[in-house]
Short mmCIF file of C-alpha atoms in Angstrom, two decimals:
data_model
loop_
_atom_site.label_atom_id
_atom_site.label_comp_id
_atom_site.label_asym_id
_atom_site.label_seq_id
_atom_site.Cartn_x
_atom_site.Cartn_y
_atom_site.Cartn_z
CA MET X 1 -6.35 8.92 26.45
CA THR X 2 -4.12 11.10 28.75
CA ILE X 3 -2.19 13.91 27.18
CA ASN X 4 0.95 11.79 27.05
CA GLU X 5 -0.92 8.94 25.38
CA GLN X 6 -2.40 11.34 22.88
CA LEU X 7 1.02 12.71 22.14
CA ALA X 8 2.53 9.30 21.66
CA TYR X 9 -0.41 8.32 19.32
CA LEU X 10 -0.13 11.49 17.22
CA THR X 11 3.60 11.44 16.83
CA LYS X 12 3.77 7.65 16.27
CA GLY X 13 5.89 6.94 13.29
CA SER X 14 6.64 10.59 12.59
CA ALA X 15 9.90 11.89 11.31
CA GLU X 16 9.83 15.19 13.17
CA THR X 17 7.48 17.35 15.20
CA ILE X 18 8.23 21.07 15.36
CA ARG X 19 7.81 21.69 18.20
CA VAL X 20 6.74 18.81 20.50
CA GLU X 21 6.33 21.11 23.49
CA GLU X 22 3.98 23.39 21.43
CA LEU X 23 1.79 20.36 20.43
CA ARG X 24 1.58 19.33 24.09
CA ALA X 25 0.49 22.82 25.07
CA LYS X 26 -2.08 22.84 22.31
CA LEU X 27 -3.44 19.50 23.29
CA GLU X 28 -3.68 20.54 26.97
CA ARG X 29 -5.49 23.81 25.98
CA SER X 30 -7.93 21.80 23.78
CA ALA X 31 -8.61 19.46 26.76
CA LYS X 32 -9.36 22.34 29.09
CA THR X 33 -11.43 24.39 26.69
CA GLY X 34 -13.21 21.55 24.69
CA LYS X 35 -12.20 23.33 21.48
CA PRO X 36 -10.63 20.86 18.97
CA LEU X 37 -7.40 21.53 17.14
CA ARG X 38 -7.38 22.26 13.50
CA ALA X 39 -5.03 19.74 11.74
CA LYS X 40 -4.39 20.59 8.14
CA LEU X 41 -3.24 18.41 5.31
CA GLY X 42 -2.77 19.97 1.86
CA VAL X 43 -2.58 17.80 -1.28
CA ASP X 44 -2.18 18.91 -4.87
CA PRO X 45 -4.28 16.58 -7.07
CA THR X 46 -1.72 16.13 -9.90
CA ALA X 47 -2.32 12.33 -10.40
CA PRO X 48 -5.54 10.38 -10.22
CA ASP X 49 -4.53 7.35 -8.16
CA LEU X 50 -3.05 6.90 -4.68
CA HIS X 51 -0.89 4.06 -3.29
CA LEU X 52 -0.20 3.09 0.23
CA GLY X 53 2.77 5.54 0.36
CA HIS X 54 0.46 8.37 -0.11
CA THR X 55 -1.77 7.20 2.73
CA VAL X 56 0.96 7.54 5.47
CA VAL X 57 0.17 11.20 6.02
CA ILE X 58 -3.56 10.87 5.38
CA ARG X 59 -3.67 8.25 8.18
CA LYS X 60 -1.88 10.64 10.45
CA LEU X 61 -4.59 13.13 9.82
CA LYS X 62 -7.17 10.38 10.76
CA HIS X 63 -5.30 10.03 14.05
CA PHE X 64 -6.13 13.67 14.92
CA GLN X 65 -9.77 12.90 13.80
CA ASP X 66 -9.76 9.79 16.06
CA LEU X 67 -8.93 12.10 19.09
CA GLY X 68 -11.84 14.51 18.23
CA HIS X 69 -9.84 17.15 16.46
CA THR X 70 -10.88 18.76 13.23
CA ALA X 71 -9.39 17.20 10.16
CA VAL X 72 -8.93 19.74 7.42
CA PHE X 73 -8.26 18.04 4.06
CA LEU X 74 -7.18 20.79 1.82
CA ILE X 75 -7.24 20.16 -2.07
CA GLY X 76 -4.66 22.43 -3.69
CA ASP X 77 -6.69 23.00 -6.90
CA PHE X 78 -4.96 26.43 -7.29
CA THR X 79 -1.44 25.39 -6.28
CA ALA X 80 -1.54 22.37 -8.43
CA LEU X 81 -1.57 24.70 -11.40
CA VAL X 82 1.63 26.26 -10.10
CA GLY X 83 3.34 22.98 -9.28
CA ASP X 84 5.23 22.08 -6.07
CA PRO X 85 9.01 22.42 -6.68
CA SER X 86 9.78 20.09 -3.82
CA GLY X 87 11.75 17.07 -4.99
CA GLN X 88 11.86 18.39 -8.51
CA SER X 89 15.18 18.91 -10.44
CA GLU X 90 13.38 20.93 -13.15
CA THR X 91 10.28 23.06 -13.61
CA ARG X 92 7.13 20.88 -13.64
CA PRO X 93 4.94 21.11 -16.81
CA PRO X 94 1.60 22.88 -16.22
CA VAL X 95 -1.45 20.87 -15.39
CA SER X 96 -4.90 21.90 -16.73
CA ARG X 97 -7.60 23.01 -14.42
CA GLN X 98 -9.86 20.31 -15.87
CA GLN X 99 -7.39 17.65 -15.12
CA VAL X 100 -6.90 18.84 -11.56
CA GLN X 101 -10.69 18.87 -11.03
CA ALA X 102 -10.92 15.29 -12.31
CA ASN X 103 -8.19 14.16 -10.18
CA ALA X 104 -9.67 15.97 -7.10
CA SER X 105 -12.90 13.94 -7.37
CA THR X 106 -11.02 10.70 -7.47
CA TYR X 107 -8.84 11.77 -4.56
CA LEU X 108 -11.91 12.28 -2.33
CA THR X 109 -13.28 8.88 -3.16
CA GLN X 110 -10.04 7.30 -2.14
CA VAL X 111 -9.35 9.56 0.90
CA PHE X 112 -12.72 8.74 2.38
CA LYS X 113 -11.66 5.09 2.70
CA ILE X 114 -9.45 6.44 5.53
CA LEU X 115 -11.07 9.65 6.86
CA ASP X 116 -14.67 9.90 8.13
CA PRO X 117 -16.37 12.12 5.56
CA LYS X 118 -18.87 13.32 8.13
CA LYS X 119 -16.09 14.69 10.31
CA THR X 120 -13.75 15.99 7.68
CA GLU X 121 -13.64 19.55 6.54
CA ILE X 122 -12.95 19.61 2.78
CA ARG X 123 -11.51 22.89 1.43
CA TYR X 124 -10.12 24.04 -1.90
CA ASN X 125 -7.43 26.81 -1.82
CA SER X 126 -8.87 28.23 -4.91
CA GLU X 127 -11.54 29.69 -2.60
CA TRP X 128 -9.14 32.38 -1.52
CA LEU X 129 -6.14 32.17 -3.83
CA ASP X 130 -8.21 32.92 -6.85
CA LYS X 131 -9.35 36.10 -5.17
CA LEU X 132 -6.00 37.58 -4.22
CA THR X 133 -5.34 40.81 -6.01
CA SER X 134 -1.98 41.93 -7.32
CA TYR X 135 -1.73 44.11 -4.15
CA ASP X 136 -2.28 41.00 -2.02
CA ILE X 137 0.43 39.00 -3.92
CA VAL X 138 2.97 41.78 -3.63
CA ARG X 139 2.16 42.15 0.12
CA LEU X 140 2.63 38.46 0.62
CA CYS X 141 5.89 38.38 -1.24
CA GLY X 142 7.09 41.25 0.99
CA LYS X 143 6.91 39.03 4.07
CA TYR X 144 9.90 36.65 3.07
CA ARG X 145 13.34 37.14 1.90
CA VAL X 146 14.81 35.84 -1.40
CA ALA X 147 17.96 34.52 0.44
CA ARG X 148 15.77 32.53 2.72
CA MET X 149 13.77 31.11 -0.22
CA LEU X 150 16.93 30.12 -1.89
CA GLU X 151 17.77 28.00 1.20
CA HIS X 152 15.12 25.57 -0.13
CA GLU X 153 17.08 22.37 -0.90
CA ASP X 154 15.71 21.92 -4.38
CA PHE X 155 16.26 25.62 -5.38
CA ARG X 156 19.81 25.54 -3.99
CA SER X 157 20.72 22.29 -5.76
CA ARG X 158 19.44 23.73 -9.11
CA LEU X 159 21.47 26.92 -8.65
CA GLU X 160 24.49 24.93 -8.00
CA LYS X 161 23.95 22.93 -11.16
CA GLN X 162 23.01 26.10 -13.14
CA LEU X 163 19.53 24.88 -13.82
CA PRO X 164 16.70 27.27 -14.39
CA ILE X 165 14.14 28.20 -11.62
CA SER X 166 10.90 29.88 -12.79
CA MET X 167 9.53 32.81 -10.85
CA HIS X 168 6.16 31.08 -10.26
CA GLU X 169 7.98 28.25 -8.37
CA LEU X 170 9.23 30.80 -5.92
CA LEU X 171 5.61 31.66 -5.13
CA TYR X 172 4.48 28.13 -4.33
CA PRO X 173 5.79 27.94 -0.82
CA LEU X 174 4.31 31.43 -0.02
CA LEU X 175 0.91 30.39 -1.46
CA VAL X 176 0.66 27.11 0.69
CA ALA X 177 1.88 29.09 3.72
CA TYR X 178 -0.97 31.51 3.12
CA ASP X 179 -3.41 28.53 3.16
CA SER X 180 -2.51 28.09 6.92
CA VAL X 181 -3.14 31.68 7.58
CA VAL X 182 -6.64 31.43 6.01
CA LEU X 183 -7.39 28.07 7.65
CA GLU X 184 -6.02 29.04 11.05
CA ALA X 185 -4.25 25.76 11.19
CA ASP X 186 -2.97 24.61 14.64
CA VAL X 187 -1.03 21.69 13.06
CA GLU X 188 0.04 20.99 9.53
CA LEU X 189 1.02 17.51 8.26
CA GLY X 190 3.26 16.58 5.32
CA ALA X 191 5.90 14.31 4.12
CA THR X 192 9.55 14.96 5.07
CA GLU X 193 10.18 16.59 1.71
CA GLN X 194 7.47 19.23 2.68
CA LYS X 195 9.27 20.45 5.65
CA PHE X 196 10.37 23.67 4.04
CA ASN X 197 6.78 24.54 2.96
CA LEU X 198 5.45 23.63 6.44
CA LEU X 199 8.04 25.83 8.30
CA MET X 200 7.14 28.66 5.80
CA GLY X 201 3.61 28.32 7.12
CA ARG X 202 4.74 29.05 10.65
CA GLU X 203 6.60 32.15 9.53
CA ILE X 204 3.87 33.53 7.35
CA GLN X 205 1.27 32.91 10.11
CA ARG X 206 3.46 34.87 12.48
CA GLU X 207 3.69 37.73 9.89
CA TYR X 208 -0.05 37.91 9.72
CA GLY X 209 -0.44 37.90 13.48
CA LYS X 210 -1.69 34.45 13.85
CA GLU X 211 -0.68 31.73 16.26
CA THR X 212 1.98 29.41 14.71
CA GLN X 213 1.16 25.96 13.61
CA VAL X 214 3.04 22.85 14.74
CA CYS X 215 4.73 21.08 11.85
CA LEU X 216 4.58 17.30 11.85
CA THR X 217 6.37 15.45 9.20
CA MET X 218 5.88 11.83 8.16
CA PRO X 219 8.70 9.62 6.59
CA ILE X 220 8.54 8.30 3.00
CA LEU X 221 7.34 4.77 2.97
CA GLU X 222 9.62 2.16 1.41
CA GLY X 223 8.00 -0.07 -1.41
CA LEU X 224 7.72 -3.81 -1.26
CA ASP X 225 11.50 -4.13 -2.03
CA GLY X 226 12.22 -2.56 1.27
CA VAL X 227 14.75 -0.23 -0.21
CA GLN X 228 13.38 2.41 -2.55
CA LYS X 229 10.42 4.64 -1.86
CA MET X 230 7.06 3.29 -2.91
CA SER X 231 6.47 4.32 -6.40
CA LYS X 232 4.44 3.26 -9.35
CA SER X 233 7.32 3.90 -11.79
CA LEU X 234 9.40 1.43 -9.83
CA GLY X 235 6.75 -1.14 -9.72
CA ASN X 236 7.14 -1.61 -5.97
CA TYR X 237 3.81 -0.21 -4.96
CA VAL X 238 0.34 -1.29 -3.57
CA GLY X 239 -2.45 0.69 -5.05
CA ILE X 240 -5.40 1.34 -2.71
CA ASN X 241 -7.86 0.60 -5.54
CA GLU X 242 -6.17 -2.69 -6.36
CA ALA X 243 -8.20 -5.94 -6.04
CA PRO X 244 -8.18 -7.23 -2.39
CA ALA X 245 -6.47 -10.51 -3.26
CA GLU X 246 -3.79 -8.52 -5.19
CA MET X 247 -3.21 -6.19 -2.23
CA PHE X 248 -3.04 -9.06 0.21
CA GLY X 249 -0.50 -11.02 -1.88
CA LYS X 250 1.75 -8.01 -2.32
CA LEU X 251 1.81 -7.22 1.32
CA MET X 252 2.76 -10.83 2.21
CA SER X 253 5.76 -10.39 0.00
CA ILE X 254 7.44 -7.83 2.20
CA SER X 255 10.25 -8.83 4.60
CA ASP X 256 9.63 -9.56 8.31
CA GLU X 257 11.70 -6.59 9.27
CA MET X 258 9.67 -4.20 6.91
CA MET X 259 6.47 -5.59 8.27
CA TRP X 260 6.99 -3.50 11.61
CA ARG X 261 7.54 -0.35 9.66
CA TYR X 262 4.28 -0.95 7.81
CA TYR X 263 2.53 -1.65 11.04
CA LEU X 264 3.78 1.74 12.38
CA LEU X 265 2.83 3.79 9.32
CA LEU X 266 -0.16 2.14 7.82
CA THR X 267 -2.25 1.04 10.80
CA ASP X 268 -4.08 2.80 13.72
CA MET X 269 -2.48 0.57 16.35
CA THR X 270 -0.84 2.31 19.24
CA PRO X 271 2.93 2.07 19.89
CA ALA X 272 2.16 -0.12 22.83
CA GLN X 273 0.07 -2.50 20.82
CA ILE X 274 2.64 -2.78 18.17
CA GLU X 275 5.39 -3.44 20.64
CA GLN X 276 3.41 -6.13 22.39
CA LEU X 277 2.84 -7.86 18.96
CA LYS X 278 6.49 -7.52 18.14
CA GLN X 279 7.59 -9.12 21.49
CA ALA X 280 5.11 -11.99 20.97
CA THR X 281 6.65 -12.63 17.61
CA ALA X 282 10.18 -12.36 18.89
CA SER X 283 9.53 -14.85 21.63
CA GLY X 284 7.91 -17.34 19.34
CA VAL X 285 4.43 -16.95 20.81
CA LYS X 286 3.37 -15.72 17.39
CA HIS X 287 4.83 -16.74 14.12
CA PRO X 288 5.99 -13.86 11.84
CA LYS X 289 3.90 -15.11 9.07
CA ASP X 290 0.72 -14.91 11.13
CA ALA X 291 1.65 -11.36 12.22
CA LYS X 292 2.08 -10.39 8.47
CA LYS X 293 -1.22 -11.96 7.65
CA ALA X 294 -2.87 -9.84 10.39
CA LEU X 295 -1.17 -6.78 8.90
CA ALA X 296 -2.33 -7.56 5.23
CA LEU X 297 -5.86 -8.32 6.64
CA ARG X 298 -6.08 -5.02 8.43
CA ILE X 299 -4.88 -2.95 5.37
CA VAL X 300 -7.23 -4.74 3.01
CA ILE X 301 -10.23 -4.30 5.37
CA ASP X 302 -9.45 -0.66 5.66
CA PHE X 303 -9.86 -0.14 1.86
CA HIS X 304 -12.26 -2.90 0.86
CA GLY X 305 -14.18 -4.06 3.94
CA GLU X 306 -14.16 -7.00 6.25
CA ALA X 307 -15.68 -9.61 3.87
CA ALA X 308 -13.23 -8.66 1.12
CA GLY X 309 -10.31 -9.02 3.58
CA GLU X 310 -11.26 -12.36 4.80
CA SER X 311 -11.90 -13.57 1.24
CA ALA X 312 -8.35 -12.21 0.21
CA GLN X 313 -6.76 -14.08 3.11
CA LYS X 314 -8.46 -17.35 2.20
CA ASP X 315 -7.43 -16.89 -1.44
CA PHE X 316 -3.85 -16.48 -0.36
CA GLU X 317 -3.77 -19.50 1.85
CA VAL X 318 -5.28 -21.59 -0.86
CA LYS X 319 -2.72 -20.53 -3.46
CA ASN X 320 0.28 -20.27 -1.23
CA GLU X 321 0.02 -22.60 1.79
CA GLY X 322 -1.80 -25.68 0.47
CA LYS X 323 -4.79 -25.06 2.68
CA GLY X 324 -7.28 -25.60 -0.24
CA VAL X 325 -7.68 -25.87 -3.97
CA ASP X 326 -8.23 -22.75 -5.94
CA PRO X 327 -11.93 -22.90 -6.97
CA MET X 328 -11.15 -20.83 -10.08
CA VAL X 329 -8.93 -23.73 -11.45
CA GLN X 330 -11.14 -25.86 -13.73
CA ALA X 331 -10.66 -29.61 -14.06
CA HIS X 332 -9.13 -30.76 -17.31
CA GLU X 333 -10.04 -34.39 -18.32
CA ILE X 334 -7.22 -36.67 -19.63
CA SER X 335 -7.85 -40.17 -21.07
CA ILE X 336 -5.61 -42.81 -19.46
CA PRO X 337 -4.83 -45.92 -21.57
CA PRO X 338 -4.97 -49.46 -20.06
CA LYS X 339 -1.88 -50.10 -17.89
CA GLY X 340 0.95 -51.40 -19.84
CA GLN X 341 -0.20 -49.94 -23.13
CA GLY X 342 1.82 -46.74 -23.22
CA GLN X 343 1.83 -43.38 -21.48
CA PRO X 344 -1.26 -40.93 -21.63
CA LYS X 345 -1.14 -37.93 -23.92
CA LEU X 346 -1.52 -34.36 -22.74
CA PHE X 347 -2.52 -31.88 -25.48
CA GLY X 348 -1.61 -34.47 -28.02
CA ILE X 349 1.91 -34.93 -26.53
CA GLN X 350 2.87 -38.26 -24.83
CA VAL X 351 4.05 -37.50 -21.29
CA GLY X 352 6.85 -39.41 -19.58
CA LYS X 353 6.66 -41.31 -16.36
CA ARG X 354 8.63 -38.82 -14.30
CA LEU X 355 6.83 -36.02 -12.27
CA ASP X 356 8.86 -33.38 -13.75
CA ASP X 357 7.71 -34.33 -17.12
CA TRP X 358 4.16 -33.92 -16.07
CA LEU X 359 4.87 -30.44 -14.58
CA VAL X 360 6.35 -29.22 -17.67
CA THR X 361 3.55 -30.63 -19.92
CA LEU X 362 1.01 -29.04 -17.64
CA HIS X 363 2.82 -25.67 -18.07
CA LEU X 364 3.41 -25.41 -14.29
CA CYS X 365 7.20 -25.18 -15.07
CA LYS X 366 8.96 -23.99 -18.13
CA SER X 367 11.66 -26.84 -18.25
CA ARG X 368 12.55 -30.07 -16.56
CA SER X 369 15.47 -28.44 -14.75
CA GLU X 370 13.12 -25.77 -13.33
CA ALA X 371 10.72 -28.51 -12.27
CA GLN X 372 13.49 -30.29 -10.49
CA ARG X 373 14.59 -27.09 -8.69
CA GLN X 374 10.92 -26.62 -7.57
CA ILE X 375 10.74 -30.23 -6.22
CA LYS X 376 13.93 -29.85 -4.31
CA ALA X 377 12.81 -26.53 -2.86
CA GLY X 378 9.64 -28.24 -1.49
CA ALA X 379 7.27 -26.11 -3.61
CA VAL X 380 5.55 -29.08 -5.46
CA TYR X 381 2.41 -30.72 -3.98
CA LEU X 382 -0.19 -33.27 -5.06
CA ALA X 383 -3.72 -33.74 -3.78
CA SER X 384 -6.65 -35.98 -4.57
CA GLY X 385 -9.84 -37.03 -2.85
CA ASP X 386 -11.66 -34.30 -0.89
CA LEU X 387 -10.48 -31.21 -2.69
CA GLU X 388 -12.43 -29.02 -0.30
CA HIS X 389 -10.15 -30.18 2.53
CA PRO X 390 -7.14 -31.62 0.69
CA ALA X 391 -4.49 -33.65 2.21
CA TRP X 392 -1.54 -32.23 0.25
CA GLN X 393 1.49 -34.47 -0.40
CA ARG X 394 4.68 -32.67 -0.70
CA VAL X 395 7.11 -34.19 -3.21
CA THR X 396 10.88 -33.52 -2.68
CA ASP X 397 12.49 -36.24 -4.73
CA PRO X 398 13.43 -34.68 -8.15
CA ALA X 399 13.50 -38.14 -9.75
CA ALA X 400 10.03 -39.00 -8.50
CA GLU X 401 7.63 -40.61 -10.94
CA PHE X 402 3.96 -40.04 -11.33
CA ASN X 403 1.68 -43.04 -11.76
CA PRO X 404 -1.80 -42.04 -12.85
CA TRP X 405 -3.00 -45.68 -12.77
CA ALA X 406 -2.72 -45.63 -8.95
CA TYR X 407 -5.89 -43.65 -8.95
CA ASP X 408 -7.81 -46.11 -11.03
CA GLY X 409 -10.74 -47.81 -9.45
CA ASN X 410 -11.42 -45.09 -6.98
CA PRO X 411 -13.99 -42.58 -8.23
CA ASP X 412 -13.43 -40.45 -5.18
CA HIS X 413 -9.73 -40.04 -6.21
CA SER X 414 -10.27 -39.64 -9.96
CA GLU X 415 -9.26 -35.87 -9.79
CA VAL X 416 -5.67 -34.88 -8.87
CA VAL X 417 -4.38 -31.32 -8.31
CA PHE X 418 -0.83 -30.46 -9.14
CA LYS X 419 0.56 -27.32 -7.26
CA VAL X 420 3.82 -25.59 -7.91
CA GLY X 421 4.19 -22.43 -5.75
CA ARG X 422 1.02 -20.45 -6.38
CA LYS X 423 0.15 -22.20 -9.65
CA GLN X 424 -2.29 -25.08 -9.68
CA TYR X 425 -3.56 -27.47 -12.29
CA ARG X 426 -6.50 -29.73 -11.78
CA VAL X 427 -6.67 -32.95 -13.76
CA LYS X 428 -9.66 -35.48 -14.01
CA PHE X 429 -8.46 -38.86 -15.17
CA LYS X 430 -10.76 -40.86 -17.48
CA PHE X 431 -9.82 -44.53 -17.25
CA PRO X 432 -10.81 -47.35 -19.69
CA PRO X 433 -13.91 -49.37 -18.55
CA THR X 434 -13.14 -52.48 -16.59
CA GLU X 435 -13.90 -55.59 -18.69
CA SER X 436 -16.46 -58.01 -17.11
CA PRO X 437 -15.25 -61.55 -16.61
CA HIS X 438 -16.33 -64.08 -19.23
CA VAL X 439 -19.22 -66.31 -18.31
CA SER X 440 -19.58 -69.60 -20.01
#
């Protein structure tokens, strides 16, 4: 890539780059000298599992790695004990060192699904922060002003509300800034809420006579609802350790508009590639659903591999698009009485002639009114015959009847699959034997 292309790739989807001209100068110098930049991302392992929202900034670190720069993944095993005050309206409860170490181990397993472990420099800030003497701490504190510290949005907000601020919380930004001094970071990455800490790193580097780092912040990813940030507590998240089919299905639920933001923040596609795909979709050359499938497939492959991704897509299509019968749905046998001798019984209950009655009795719908709504919405299908490649028949008449005797006499059509939305029910009809004609 040219320097301009590198700059576009590295700042793709970013919220802010401080400063862009400094990043350009660093990239040009790196190209001339052959010395890679040191891009740092610090993470406090305060929880064991990551979701796609966490991976936005990790993927940006990968982009530096893609261009041959050194990706420094810093595990804040010391600073996690202090607790990041960013985004907090009150002092965080302390985390035990044992819990931090356990979380750190799971973090690496998950992070290496994105980063190349052979090209990633893994560091722990306890390496140097544990060794700071009282003199070192006092010297570090002397390099920043209290008034400037209280400009931190979260500290200022708490002061205005007369909420307490603990002394150790004031140390946190200084400690993570000192990490940049030790690691000689050229670039530090973080979420937008980390901007204060990243800028602090620039100032403390300068105080220690180091070249200042570029600060590159990434936006907070909205969850599946497209409104609030992705969060486990809100239930709008996609966990990176979730089953492939679950991931694929969740990603297909996002809006067409949100899809492009996910392409921007959760893939390695260049801005030009994304724009080309966007134009193809807008012009009708590519259907939005196909573009969304391609996105879901990319993301699942990233975390589970190609085979799992393709299987997840097939599973989605089977359950949601009528392209096949779910192989996990077992056939349930139902005895059908001779025609004209009453209706068949399902689970000991005589079922009526209407299709909506069958859907309720098969537990595909909770009530007849719901079944009629699903039929009107075009969400109800029937299939028989070759269930490997079924010819689905959509039913749209809410008053439609279902006649099981229509399948009598054809062994190839003795099984019928009822499908409502994602749910399927497979029925195998058992008809009474045909009587042989009387021979005198």
